[in-house]
Amino acid sequence: TALAATMPLSVTVAPEIENAAWLVRTYAPRGVRFNAGHSFAPFEKVEAAVGWGVRHVDHLFCAMSDRARLRQTQTYPMRGGLMEATLYFDELTTEVIADGKHLTPELLRLAYKVKGPDRLALVSDCSRALDMPDGPYLVGPLDGGEPFLKADGVGILPSGNALASSVAGMDQCVRTFHRLTGVPLEVAVRMASLTPARIAGF
């Protein structure tokens, strides 16, 4: 459709993978917006990615490198990762999964304090288990997606040892962020509407 042809294209890339620099440097000048996410990059690799043109980071504090994870492969000196770089670089916008299950109130407040309402968006990261009863579901296609369980108001891996997705809609995320952080409701609404629209290029 005409609308789809005019919509900005966003791509999430792990900065540490082979050819990530080529991908961003080649397509960012053509209008593609690049996010860093699902990444175990050290701080300096994220800094390089900012130079390539990466401007957003997916779901802060989730599925990303940090000092503790990187320390498992290098005892000293301790290094920062994607989490620390996200908080450090003003050029980077980011988002939080505000379902009340992924992040504690103090992490939500920290993200808001450092990034502010114009550089921090609320996202649901919701799966098809929204408004459905507890039980097994799939992330991705029904004919080959990854299984997960809806339980205790969140999606978890079948093993029960990690989160798999949110099962909360955006309206719940707005209310939850407002309740857990004390941020005014109208600001939380902006973080779920105008802020992500600007980040996406609208």
Short mmCIF file of C-alpha atoms in Angstrom, two decimals:
data_model
loop_
_atom_site.label_atom_id
_atom_site.label_comp_id
_atom_site.label_asym_id
_atom_site.label_seq_id
_atom_site.Cartn_x
_atom_site.Cartn_y
_atom_site.Cartn_z
CA THR A 1 0.00 0.00 0.00
CA ALA A 2 0.98 3.66 -0.28
CA LEU A 3 1.17 3.92 3.52
CA ALA A 4 3.56 0.98 3.80
CA ALA A 5 5.79 2.50 1.14
CA THR A 6 6.19 5.68 3.19
CA MET A 7 6.67 4.07 6.59
CA PRO A 8 10.19 4.28 8.08
CA LEU A 9 12.07 0.98 8.16
CA SER A 10 13.80 -0.04 11.40
CA VAL A 11 16.28 -2.88 11.78
CA THR A 12 17.67 -4.28 15.02
CA VAL A 13 21.27 -5.44 14.90
CA ALA A 14 23.75 -6.77 17.46
CA PRO A 15 26.78 -4.48 16.96
CA GLU A 16 29.27 -7.26 17.65
CA ILE A 17 28.19 -9.53 14.79
CA GLU A 18 30.16 -9.80 11.57
CA ASN A 19 29.30 -7.15 8.98
CA ALA A 20 27.16 -5.10 11.40
CA ALA A 21 29.23 -2.00 10.63
CA TRP A 22 28.83 -2.53 6.88
CA LEU A 23 25.07 -3.00 7.23
CA VAL A 24 24.51 0.17 9.25
CA ARG A 25 26.91 2.34 7.26
CA THR A 26 25.40 1.16 3.97
CA TYR A 27 21.73 1.54 4.80
CA ALA A 28 21.49 4.28 7.44
CA PRO A 29 22.27 6.94 4.79
CA ARG A 30 19.37 5.49 2.77
CA GLY A 31 16.90 6.20 5.56
CA VAL A 32 16.89 2.88 7.43
CA ARG A 33 16.80 3.39 11.19
CA PHE A 34 19.03 1.05 13.19
CA ASN A 35 18.54 -0.23 16.73
CA ALA A 36 20.94 -2.23 18.87
CA GLY A 37 19.37 -5.20 20.59
CA HIS A 38 19.72 -8.82 21.69
CA SER A 39 23.39 -8.02 21.93
CA PHE A 40 26.37 -8.95 24.08
CA ALA A 41 28.58 -6.18 22.74
CA PRO A 42 31.09 -4.47 25.03
CA PHE A 43 30.82 -0.71 25.61
CA GLU A 44 33.42 0.21 23.00
CA LYS A 45 31.60 -1.74 20.29
CA VAL A 46 28.37 0.12 21.13
CA GLU A 47 30.29 3.39 21.00
CA ALA A 48 31.46 2.43 17.52
CA ALA A 49 27.88 1.57 16.54
CA VAL A 50 26.74 5.04 17.55
CA GLY A 51 29.37 6.33 15.13
CA TRP A 52 27.98 4.08 12.39
CA GLY A 53 24.48 5.49 12.88
CA VAL A 54 22.73 3.32 15.48
CA ARG A 55 20.36 5.57 17.43
CA HIS A 56 18.04 3.33 19.46
CA VAL A 57 18.34 0.35 21.81
CA ASP A 58 15.64 -2.30 22.20
CA HIS A 59 14.10 -3.07 25.62
CA LEU A 60 16.59 -1.67 28.12
CA PHE A 61 17.91 -4.12 30.75
CA CYS A 62 16.60 -7.16 28.80
CA ALA A 63 18.66 -9.50 26.57
CA MET A 64 21.76 -7.30 26.61
CA SER A 65 25.34 -7.25 27.83
CA ASP A 66 26.32 -5.52 31.05
CA ARG A 67 29.30 -5.47 33.40
CA ALA A 68 28.26 -8.65 35.20
CA ARG A 69 27.75 -10.72 32.03
CA LEU A 70 30.95 -9.53 30.41
CA ARG A 71 32.91 -10.31 33.58
CA GLN A 72 32.22 -14.00 33.01
CA THR A 73 34.69 -13.94 30.12
CA GLN A 74 37.16 -11.35 31.40
CA THR A 75 37.94 -11.07 35.11
CA TYR A 76 39.52 -7.62 34.99
CA PRO A 77 39.34 -4.82 34.25
CA MET A 78 35.56 -4.89 34.42
CA ARG A 79 33.89 -3.62 31.25
CA GLY A 80 30.62 -1.93 30.49
CA GLY A 81 28.25 -3.39 27.95
CA LEU A 82 25.18 -2.37 26.00
CA MET A 83 23.27 -1.53 29.16
CA GLU A 84 25.86 0.94 30.41
CA ALA A 85 26.35 2.43 26.95
CA THR A 86 22.61 2.96 26.55
CA LEU A 87 22.49 4.95 29.75
CA TYR A 88 25.66 6.86 28.87
CA PHE A 89 25.11 8.04 25.29
CA ASP A 90 22.65 10.89 24.84
CA GLU A 91 22.42 9.97 21.15
CA LEU A 92 20.70 6.72 22.06
CA THR A 93 17.01 6.51 22.74
CA THR A 94 15.64 3.36 24.33
CA GLU A 95 12.54 1.68 25.69
CA VAL A 96 11.34 -0.31 28.68
CA ILE A 97 8.93 -3.23 28.86
CA ALA A 98 6.55 -1.70 31.40
CA ASP A 99 4.44 -4.73 32.26
CA GLY A 100 5.51 -4.86 35.92
CA LYS A 101 7.05 -8.30 35.42
CA HIS A 102 10.17 -7.67 33.34
CA LEU A 103 11.59 -4.79 35.39
CA THR A 104 11.37 -3.73 39.03
CA PRO A 105 10.15 -0.23 39.92
CA GLU A 106 13.68 0.96 40.67
CA LEU A 107 14.91 -0.03 37.19
CA LEU A 108 11.97 1.78 35.61
CA ARG A 109 12.74 4.86 37.71
CA LEU A 110 16.44 4.67 36.82
CA ALA A 111 15.67 4.51 33.10
CA TYR A 112 13.33 7.48 33.39
CA LYS A 113 15.79 9.51 35.46
CA VAL A 114 18.65 9.01 33.02
CA LYS A 115 16.87 9.12 29.65
CA GLY A 116 13.81 11.28 30.36
CA PRO A 117 10.39 11.11 28.68
CA ASP A 118 11.63 12.20 25.24
CA ARG A 119 14.31 9.51 24.95
CA LEU A 120 12.52 6.67 26.79
CA ALA A 121 9.55 4.92 25.22
CA LEU A 122 7.16 2.43 26.77
CA VAL A 123 6.72 -0.85 24.91
CA SER A 124 4.63 -3.90 25.64
CA ASP A 125 6.77 -6.61 23.94
CA CYS A 126 3.45 -8.45 23.94
CA SER A 127 2.79 -11.84 22.40
CA ARG A 128 -0.36 -13.51 21.09
CA ALA A 129 -1.16 -14.61 24.67
CA LEU A 130 -2.64 -11.15 25.38
CA ASP A 131 -6.04 -11.53 27.07
CA MET A 132 -5.76 -15.31 26.82
CA PRO A 133 -5.79 -17.86 29.66
CA ASP A 134 -2.64 -19.33 31.16
CA GLY A 135 -1.12 -22.12 29.12
CA PRO A 136 1.20 -22.90 26.17
CA TYR A 137 1.60 -20.54 23.20
CA LEU A 138 4.05 -19.81 20.40
CA VAL A 139 6.17 -16.74 19.68
CA GLY A 140 6.41 -16.19 15.95
CA PRO A 141 4.64 -18.24 13.28
CA LEU A 142 2.09 -20.85 14.30
CA ASP A 143 3.80 -23.43 12.06
CA GLY A 144 7.27 -23.14 13.53
CA GLY A 145 7.39 -20.58 16.30
CA GLU A 146 9.10 -20.91 19.66
CA PRO A 147 6.99 -22.34 22.50
CA PHE A 148 6.44 -20.48 25.75
CA LEU A 149 4.05 -20.55 28.68
CA LYS A 150 1.78 -17.82 29.96
CA ALA A 151 1.85 -17.92 33.76
CA ASP A 152 1.80 -15.36 36.57
CA GLY A 153 0.98 -12.56 34.15
CA VAL A 154 4.01 -12.99 31.90
CA GLY A 155 5.44 -15.25 29.19
CA ILE A 156 8.14 -17.66 30.32
CA LEU A 157 10.22 -20.34 28.64
CA PRO A 158 8.89 -23.89 29.02
CA SER A 159 11.82 -24.58 31.37
CA GLY A 160 10.58 -21.78 33.62
CA ASN A 161 14.04 -20.27 33.99
CA ALA A 162 13.70 -17.15 31.81
CA LEU A 163 11.18 -14.66 30.48
CA ALA A 164 9.91 -15.21 26.95
CA SER A 165 7.59 -12.25 26.31
CA SER A 166 5.12 -9.89 27.84
CA VAL A 167 1.42 -10.69 27.83
CA ALA A 168 0.30 -7.15 28.72
CA GLY A 169 -1.23 -4.62 26.35
CA MET A 170 -0.03 -1.04 26.04
CA ASP A 171 -2.88 0.32 28.14
CA GLN A 172 -1.75 -1.88 31.03
CA CYS A 173 1.88 -0.84 30.51
CA VAL A 174 0.97 2.85 30.72
CA ARG A 175 -0.98 2.32 33.95
CA THR A 176 1.75 0.11 35.40
CA PHE A 177 4.57 2.56 34.59
CA HIS A 178 2.56 5.42 36.13
CA ARG A 179 1.81 3.38 39.25
CA LEU A 180 5.31 2.01 39.80
CA THR A 181 7.28 5.19 39.08
CA GLY A 182 5.00 8.04 40.10
CA VAL A 183 5.51 9.65 36.69
CA PRO A 184 2.39 11.70 35.84
CA LEU A 185 -0.13 9.79 33.78
CA GLU A 186 -0.04 12.28 30.93
CA VAL A 187 3.74 11.85 30.68
CA ALA A 188 3.40 8.07 30.63
CA VAL A 189 0.83 8.40 27.84
CA ARG A 190 3.28 10.56 25.87
CA MET A 191 6.00 7.92 26.37
CA ALA A 192 3.65 5.36 24.81
CA SER A 193 2.57 7.53 21.89
CA LEU A 194 4.50 10.64 20.80
CA THR A 195 7.91 9.47 22.01
CA PRO A 196 7.91 6.12 20.16
CA ALA A 197 6.42 7.78 17.08
CA ARG A 198 9.33 10.22 16.98
CA ILE A 199 11.84 7.44 17.58
CA ALA A 200 10.31 5.47 14.71
CA GLY A 201 10.63 8.47 12.39
CA PHE A 202 7.05 9.71 12.16
#
